[in-house]
Amino acid sequence: MGYNIKSIFSNFSVSCTFKWGEPYGSGHINDTFLVKTEESNKPDYILQRINHHIFKNVPKLQDNILRVTSHIRKKLEQTPGANPDRETLTLIPALDGKPYFKDQEGNYWRIYIFIDKNRSYDRVESPAQAYEGGKAFGRFQFLISDLEGEPLYETIPNFHNMDMRLETFFQTVENDPAKRVALAGPEIKFVEERSIEMTKILRLGEEGIIPERITHNDTKFNNVLLDENDKRLCVIDLDTVMPGYIHYDFGDSIRTTTNTGNEDEKDLSKVEMDIRLFEAYSKGFLEETKSFLTPVEIENLAFSGKMMTFIIGLRFITDYLDGDNYFKTHHEHHNLQRAKAQFKLVTSMERQFEEMQKIIAYL
Ligand code: ADP
Ligand code: GN1
Ligand code: MG
């Protein structure tokens, strides 16, 4: 990854002097860099190479992000006490005015103003943080709920479509392209045992029992920035904002917020769902959303935690069997390890499911 960050950065419409750029963050898809500038009265920037193998139409993706962030900015500008520059992402155009820059090798780049004095956590440390995360994603849902115009472009078609994810999985097991099926017996069985149950949300959607909304679709806890006092600041990582069900957002947050271990935890005894964190996140989220969610949506929130943990585990194991073509991996069996940890978390949620349901009901 020997990119010339200074030269790439010079293609954007900024009035500052490049000081240095270095890799930043822990995402699995794009390449992120922090760009420091010389001037103390000017912002720093986040520079990202957008993975165009995964996001097939980057101009349309960027158009989505521009629409979403402009809409949120406008609403924040009308909200007393809000700070639009820190509470939503600010995309800076390239010199030609486009919201991205395409280099000679065909890579697509974008920059955002760096929101300073932020904290972003791969693992939640306290109910207070979980609560703030719930408020942030709940409010994000509210802020984009009245976005007008044509539907957002589907940046990854069928992204959380359980039928499609299962079909790809079973096909990969059958073809065994990387000759790894023998290494994943328990995980394959785990998927088989739950495959029908996990399509519930899809069925409710198809039958028109739950509404399609605009959702974020990647509500990992580290995709919300908190401020120095651990108060909610900004929802980031907007590549997958597109039509979806509320359960995709709530569920993925539960997957990442409540896990007492790491996403790829090797020591499975460390992986449990912490019910206190579940309660705190749910409280924050519902305070912001219960006025507009339907009863059926609310009834299925607890289930969505299991479902989204399952589907991400399913994608990790599918990628493992496929030979690691999608997620960035850092060692040979990384995707298998990630899948094991996610499936362990599913079992922990299964064990505590009744309690989760009760919490949602009383909130
Ligand atoms: P990925 O899709 O690879 O997860 P993100 O857009 O989430 O990429 O960015 C990776 C990390 O960079 C985030 O977890 C966050 O810490 C940081 N980051 C991204 N955008 C900003 C921003 N505008 N201001 C401050 N930090 C940011
Ligand atoms: C990827 O880019 P990042 O790391 O925020 C993935 C998500 C998964 C997540 C698992 C576009 O998100 O769907 O939930 O990894 N993003 C894409 O950690 O596939
Ligand atoms: Mg991210």
XYZ file of N, CA and C in Angstrom, residues 69-245:
531
model
N -25.583 13.559 4.232
C -24.928 14.513 5.138
C -25.490 15.931 4.949
N -25.862 16.301 3.731
C -26.439 17.636 3.523
C -27.782 17.742 4.228
N -28.556 16.674 4.134
C -29.872 16.654 4.779
C -29.734 16.791 6.305
N -28.818 16.016 6.853
C -28.622 16.060 8.310
C -28.107 17.441 8.720
N -27.167 17.964 7.933
C -26.614 19.283 8.258
C -27.726 20.335 8.310
N -28.607 20.291 7.299
C -29.688 21.279 7.248
C -30.564 21.183 8.503
N -30.866 19.955 8.900
C -31.711 19.798 10.091
C -30.981 20.254 11.359
N -29.684 19.972 11.425
C -28.920 20.391 12.613
C -28.824 21.908 12.686
N -28.725 22.547 11.502
C -28.633 24.013 11.487
C -29.879 24.660 12.076
N -30.994 23.929 11.991
C -32.243 24.474 12.541
C -32.480 24.033 13.988
N -31.522 23.259 14.529
C -31.707 22.743 15.893
C -30.897 23.580 16.876
N -31.554 24.255 17.814
C -30.801 25.076 18.775
C -29.780 24.233 19.548
N -28.578 24.758 19.661
C -27.548 24.066 20.447
C -26.773 23.015 19.679
N -27.225 22.673 18.459
C -26.511 21.634 17.691
C -25.277 22.235 17.027
N -24.303 21.389 16.728
C -23.077 21.838 16.072
C -22.867 21.016 14.797
N -23.397 21.513 13.666
C -23.377 20.729 12.419
C -21.971 20.292 11.994
N -20.946 21.091 12.318
C -19.592 20.735 11.878
C -19.033 19.526 12.618
N -19.573 19.237 13.784
C -19.066 18.098 14.553
C -20.061 16.951 14.660
N -21.312 17.228 14.327
C -22.331 16.189 14.515
C -22.722 15.477 13.224
N -22.117 15.892 12.125
C -22.260 15.107 10.900
C -20.961 15.225 10.108
N -20.749 14.304 9.191
C -19.517 14.322 8.397
C -19.559 15.457 7.388
N -18.402 16.061 7.118
C -18.293 17.095 6.095
C -17.377 16.595 4.991
N -17.980 16.342 3.846
C -17.247 15.840 2.687
C -16.672 17.039 1.941
N -15.390 16.968 1.563
C -14.748 18.075 0.840
C -14.561 17.651 -0.624
N -14.996 18.498 -1.577
C -14.891 18.103 -2.987
C -13.452 18.077 -3.493
N -13.253 17.369 -4.583
C -11.962 17.392 -5.280
C -11.863 18.689 -6.076
N -10.692 18.931 -6.669
C -10.482 20.190 -7.392
C -11.488 20.375 -8.529
N -11.937 19.253 -9.118
C -12.913 19.356 -10.218
C -14.358 19.442 -9.714
N -14.526 19.554 -8.400
C -15.865 19.729 -7.844
C -16.564 18.425 -7.500
N -16.017 17.291 -7.944
C -16.667 16.004 -7.634
C -16.418 15.613 -6.177
N -17.339 14.857 -5.599
C -17.148 14.474 -4.188
C -16.196 13.285 -4.006
N -15.302 13.095 -4.955
C -14.276 12.045 -4.855
C -13.191 12.370 -5.872
N -12.036 11.720 -5.728
C -10.965 11.873 -6.705
C -10.572 10.484 -7.191
N -10.459 10.309 -8.506
C -10.055 9.016 -9.060
C -8.617 9.131 -9.540
N -7.727 8.283 -9.028
C -6.317 8.386 -9.421
C -6.031 7.582 -10.696
N -4.778 7.616 -11.136
C -4.446 6.987 -12.418
C -4.574 5.469 -12.402
N -4.454 4.882 -11.207
C -4.594 3.418 -11.118
C -6.058 2.987 -11.013
N -6.957 3.978 -10.973
C -8.381 3.630 -10.872
C -8.893 3.570 -9.443
N -8.068 3.986 -8.479
C -8.527 4.036 -7.087
C -9.374 5.283 -6.853
N -10.396 5.130 -6.034
C -11.246 6.265 -5.684
C -10.903 6.732 -4.271
N -10.802 8.049 -4.103
C -10.442 8.639 -2.810
C -11.457 9.702 -2.421
N -11.623 9.882 -1.111
C -12.465 10.981 -0.622
C -11.833 11.528 0.658
N -12.178 12.765 0.974
C -11.737 13.299 2.269
C -12.910 13.898 3.045
N -12.811 13.767 4.350
C -13.747 14.387 5.289
C -12.931 15.268 6.235
N -13.555 16.303 6.746
C -12.910 17.046 7.831
C -12.777 16.106 9.027
N -11.604 16.081 9.623
C -11.372 15.253 10.811
C -12.075 15.886 12.000
N -12.954 15.140 12.625
C -13.639 15.641 13.818
C -12.715 15.378 15.004
N -12.127 16.448 15.525
C -11.083 16.237 16.534
C -11.681 16.017 17.930
N -10.829 15.746 18.848
C -11.210 15.482 20.242
C -12.329 14.438 20.324
N -12.204 13.401 19.509
C -13.227 12.356 19.557
C -12.672 11.088 20.184
N -13.573 10.227 20.591
C -13.197 8.890 21.046
C -14.031 7.889 20.262
N -13.367 6.851 19.787
C -14.085 5.799 19.062
C -13.614 4.477 19.650
N -14.564 3.624 20.022
C -14.220 2.403 20.768
C -14.533 1.143 19.968
N -13.571 0.234 19.881
C -13.866 -1.072 19.295
C -14.638 -1.918 20.298
N -14.423 -1.652 21.585
C -15.144 -2.381 22.626
C -15.667 -1.417 23.675
N -16.927 -1.582 24.023
C -17.573 -0.667 24.965
C -17.129 -0.992 26.389
N -16.920 0.050 27.170
C -16.399 -0.161 28.530
C -17.436 0.054 29.620
N -18.540 0.752 29.298
C -19.487 1.059 30.376
C -20.901 1.236 29.833
N -21.912 1.022 30.686
C -23.293 1.266 30.269
C -23.486 2.710 29.787
N -22.766 3.659 30.378
C -22.938 5.057 29.966
C -22.538 5.234 28.496
N -21.453 4.582 28.088
C -21.050 4.661 26.673
C -22.090 3.985 25.780
N -22.563 2.825 26.223
C -23.557 2.092 25.423
C -24.808 2.943 25.231
N -25.228 3.599 26.287
C -26.410 4.466 26.235
C -26.212 5.577 25.183
N -25.035 6.195 25.201
C -24.746 7.267 24.238
C -24.770 6.740 22.799
N -24.262 5.529 22.619
C -24.293 4.922 21.283
C -25.730 4.727 20.818
N -26.583 4.260 21.715
C -27.995 4.057 21.386
C -28.666 5.370 21.007
N -28.358 6.420 21.759
C -28.915 7.740 21.451
C -28.436 8.196 20.072
N -27.153 7.988 19.799
C -26.575 8.475 18.532
C -27.220 7.785 17.333
N -27.294 6.457 17.360
C -27.867 5.761 16.204
C -29.382 5.945 16.125
N -30.042 6.078 17.284
C -31.475 6.348 17.284
C -31.762 7.713 16.670
N -30.967 8.684 17.029
C -31.155 10.031 16.502
C -30.813 10.093 15.019
N -29.803 9.345 14.618
C -29.440 9.283 13.199
C -30.647 8.790 12.398
N -31.278 7.754 12.917
C -32.478 7.185 12.291
C -33.544 8.271 12.135
N -33.727 9.039 13.188
C -34.717 10.117 13.159
C -34.313 11.194 12.134
N -33.038 11.567 12.137
C -32.584 12.660 11.266
C -32.741 12.330 9.780
N -32.549 11.041 9.419
C -32.659 10.731 7.977
C -34.050 10.248 7.574
N -34.938 10.113 8.571
C -36.245 9.497 8.264
C -37.042 10.307 7.240
N -36.797 11.606 7.129
C -37.596 12.395 6.186
C -36.776 12.866 4.979
N -35.776 12.089 4.616
C -35.004 12.412 3.415
C -35.916 12.291 2.198
N -35.965 13.359 1.410
C -36.885 13.344 0.260
C -36.179 12.924 -1.020
N -36.954 12.759 -2.067
C -36.391 12.438 -3.382
C -36.378 10.954 -3.644
N -35.676 10.572 -4.706
C -35.678 9.159 -5.077
C -34.977 8.325 -4.002
N -35.291 7.012 -3.955
C -34.653 6.173 -2.930
C -33.130 6.222 -3.065
N -32.445 6.026 -1.977
C -30.987 6.004 -2.021
C -30.530 4.823 -2.879
N -29.396 5.007 -3.526
C -28.795 3.946 -4.335
C -28.377 2.797 -3.402
N -28.628 1.567 -3.833
C -28.259 0.411 -3.015
C -26.781 0.113 -3.232
N -25.937 0.558 -2.323
C -24.488 0.498 -2.575
C -23.971 -0.942 -2.620
N -24.583 -1.832 -1.827
C -24.301 -3.266 -1.949
C -25.659 -3.966 -1.981
N -26.086 -4.413 -3.151
C -27.404 -5.033 -3.237
C -27.503 -6.251 -2.316
N -28.665 -6.421 -1.709
C -28.935 -7.579 -0.836
C -27.968 -7.692 0.342
N -27.497 -6.558 0.820
C -26.438 -6.558 1.842
C -26.787 -7.418 3.058
N -27.966 -7.196 3.625
C -28.368 -8.006 4.790
C -29.494 -8.984 4.442
N -29.573 -9.352 3.171
C -30.611 -10.294 2.749
C -30.226 -11.708 3.200
N -30.913 -12.188 4.237
C -30.529 -13.471 4.843
C -30.652 -14.631 3.861
N -31.703 -14.638 3.044
C -31.857 -15.723 2.048
C -30.622 -15.778 1.155
N -30.218 -14.608 0.695
C -29.099 -14.545 -0.241
C -27.787 -14.946 0.443
N -27.609 -14.467 1.666
C -26.368 -14.802 2.398
C -26.298 -16.308 2.668
N -27.453 -16.907 2.994
C -27.468 -18.350 3.262
C -27.199 -19.131 1.975
N -27.819 -18.667 0.907
C -27.630 -19.354 -0.376
C -26.152 -19.337 -0.778
N -25.525 -18.170 -0.642
C -24.098 -18.065 -0.984
C -23.274 -18.994 -0.094
N -23.634 -19.038 1.180
C -22.921 -19.906 2.120
C -23.026 -21.374 1.691
N -24.256 -21.846 1.465
C -24.434 -23.276 1.143
C -23.767 -23.624 -0.191
N -23.804 -22.680 -1.116
C -23.126 -22.886 -2.402
C -21.616 -23.004 -2.191
N -21.095 -22.155 -1.308
C -19.645 -22.181 -1.057
C -19.248 -23.487 -0.362
N -20.097 -23.947 0.558
C -19.815 -25.232 1.221
C -19.770 -26.337 0.168
N -20.709 -26.292 -0.749
C -20.768 -27.332 -1.777
C -19.529 -27.298 -2.688
N -19.139 -26.108 -3.093
C -17.999 -26.006 -4.034
C -16.650 -26.136 -3.342
N -16.597 -25.754 -2.086
C -15.368 -25.815 -1.290
C -14.126 -25.300 -2.028
N -14.185 -24.050 -2.515
C -13.109 -23.532 -3.372
C -11.744 -23.464 -2.690
N -11.701 -23.219 -1.381
C -10.408 -23.076 -0.704
C -10.042 -24.354 0.060
N -10.827 -25.397 -0.133
C -10.590 -26.683 0.552
C -10.512 -26.494 2.076
N -11.494 -25.776 2.609
C -11.500 -25.512 4.051
C -12.743 -26.047 4.746
N -13.629 -26.667 3.987
C -14.880 -27.133 4.595
C -14.601 -28.075 5.770
N -13.582 -28.907 5.606
C -13.252 -29.868 6.671
C -12.818 -29.170 7.958
N -12.399 -27.913 7.843
C -11.930 -27.183 9.029
C -13.061 -26.445 9.749
N -14.260 -26.501 9.176
C -15.342 -25.670 9.717
C -16.609 -26.468 10.018
N -16.453 -27.746 10.350
C -17.615 -28.609 10.611
C -18.600 -28.044 11.624
N -18.151 -27.673 12.824
C -19.090 -27.178 13.841
C -19.791 -25.886 13.409
N -19.079 -25.041 12.693
C -19.670 -23.763 12.268
C -20.738 -24.009 11.192
N -20.473 -24.951 10.307
C -21.456 -25.259 9.261
C -22.736 -25.819 9.904
N -22.543 -26.670 10.876
C -23.700 -27.238 11.585
C -24.475 -26.127 12.315
N -23.744 -25.224 12.912
C -24.358 -24.102 13.638
C -25.291 -23.313 12.709
N -24.817 -23.063 11.498
C -25.630 -22.307 10.533
C -26.864 -23.122 10.145
N -26.659 -24.379 9.838
C -27.782 -25.227 9.402
C -28.902 -25.244 10.438
N -28.523 -25.350 11.689
C -29.528 -25.459 12.760
C -30.387 -24.203 12.921
N -29.878 -23.056 12.455
C -30.601 -21.804 12.695
C -31.096 -21.118 11.424
N -30.872 -21.746 10.280
C -31.096 -21.008 9.029
C -32.546 -20.559 8.856
N -33.508 -21.361 9.269
C -34.905 -20.967 9.038
C -35.307 -19.843 9.987
N -34.984 -20.016 11.255
C -35.302 -18.990 12.247
C -34.775 -17.611 11.826
N -33.589 -17.592 11.243
C -32.923 -16.315 10.975
C -33.522 -15.526 9.808
N -34.441 -16.134 9.067
C -35.041 -15.379 7.945
C -36.314 -14.635 8.383
N -36.581 -14.638 9.669
C -37.834 -14.055 10.156
C -38.066 -12.593 9.718
N -37.050 -11.760 9.868
C -37.225 -10.330 9.554
C -37.500 -10.136 8.061
N -36.797 -10.900 7.255
C -37.005 -10.828 5.813
C -38.467 -11.153 5.480
N -38.983 -12.214 6.132
C -40.377 -12.622 5.871
C -41.354 -11.522 6.316
N -41.117 -10.950 7.508
C -42.003 -9.877 7.984
C -41.991 -8.697 7.016
N -40.841 -8.432 6.438
C -40.721 -7.343 5.471
C -41.477 -7.663 4.188
N -41.258 -8.872 3.694
C -41.923 -9.272 2.439
C -43.436 -9.241 2.573
N -43.908 -9.595 3.762
C -45.361 -9.616 3.977
C -45.910 -8.233 4.309
N -45.037 -7.235 4.320
C -45.499 -5.871 4.586
C -45.837 -5.628 6.054
N -45.368 -6.499 6.947
C -45.698 -6.357 8.375
C -44.748 -5.370 9.059
N -43.538 -5.258 8.537
C -42.643 -4.192 9.020
C -42.250 -3.318 7.820
N -42.075 -2.004 8.064
C -41.795 -1.088 6.955
C -40.313 -1.025 6.586
N -40.065 -0.737 5.310
C -38.694 -0.448 4.920
C -38.410 1.008 5.308
N -37.213 1.249 5.811
C -36.810 2.605 6.189
C -35.466 2.901 5.546
N -34.907 4.074 5.861
C -33.515 4.318 5.479
C -32.685 3.906 6.682
N -31.745 3.012 6.478
C -30.954 2.535 7.615
C -29.464 2.714 7.320
N -28.675 2.629 8.355
C -27.232 2.831 8.245
C -26.549 1.542 7.788
N -26.970 0.452 8.353
C -26.531 -0.894 7.956
C -25.131 -1.320 8.370
N -24.409 -0.444 9.063
C -23.082 -0.831 9.573
C -22.890 -0.127 10.913
N -23.783 -0.418 11.848
C -23.838 0.337 13.103
C -22.945 -0.263 14.188
N -21.785 -0.703 13.779
C -20.751 -1.107 14.734
C -20.536 0.031 15.712
N -20.199 -0.306 16.932
C -20.035 0.762 17.917
C -18.926 1.737 17.519
N -17.885 1.242 16.833
C -16.814 2.185 16.469
C -17.198 3.086 15.296
N -18.417 2.968 14.817
C -18.899 3.905 13.803
C -19.709 5.048 14.402
N -19.605 5.204 15.704
C -20.116 6.435 16.312
C -18.954 7.068 17.076
N -18.752 8.345 16.836
C -17.701 9.054 17.575
C -18.317 9.649 18.829
N -17.650 9.456 19.962
C -18.055 10.116 21.209
C -17.084 11.273 21.445
N -17.463 12.214 22.294
C -16.554 13.326 22.561
C -15.664 12.994 23.774
N -14.907 13.971 24.201
C -13.944 13.730 25.296
C -14.604 13.302 26.591
N -15.883 13.667 26.724
C -16.610 13.254 27.931
C -17.466 12.025 27.676
N -17.175 11.340 26.577
C -17.930 10.137 26.211
C -19.388 10.424 25.884
N -19.665 11.648 25.456
C -21.033 11.952 25.021
C -21.105 11.808 23.500
N -22.271 11.413 23.003
C -22.438 11.168 21.562
C -22.083 12.396 20.749
N -21.412 12.158 19.625
C -20.995 13.266 18.788
C -21.516 13.052 17.375
N -21.055 11.989 16.707
C -21.317 11.892 15.278
C -21.358 10.441 14.814
N -22.323 10.132 13.969
C -22.374 8.815 13.328
C -21.572 8.893 12.035
N -20.653 7.955 11.849
C -19.771 7.982 10.673
C -19.944 6.707 9.843
N -19.084 6.534 8.854
C -19.045 5.324 8.014
C -20.372 5.108 7.283
N -20.669 6.030 6.365
C -21.998 6.084 5.752
C -22.100 5.337 4.424
N -21.129 4.483 4.118
C -21.112 3.791 2.812
C -22.340 2.925 2.566
N -22.909 2.409 3.625
C -24.004 1.451 3.445
C -25.361 2.035 3.837
N -25.449 3.363 3.937
C -26.764 3.954 4.218
C -27.642 3.743 2.988
N -28.722 3.035 3.168
C -29.612 2.679 2.047
C -30.890 2.086 2.628
N -31.842 1.703 1.791
C -33.070 1.139 2.344
C -32.818 -0.140 3.147
N -33.540 -0.314 4.243
C -33.369 -1.511 5.075
C -34.393 -1.540 6.200
N -34.294 -2.527 7.061
C -35.198 -2.630 8.214
C -34.471 -2.148 9.465
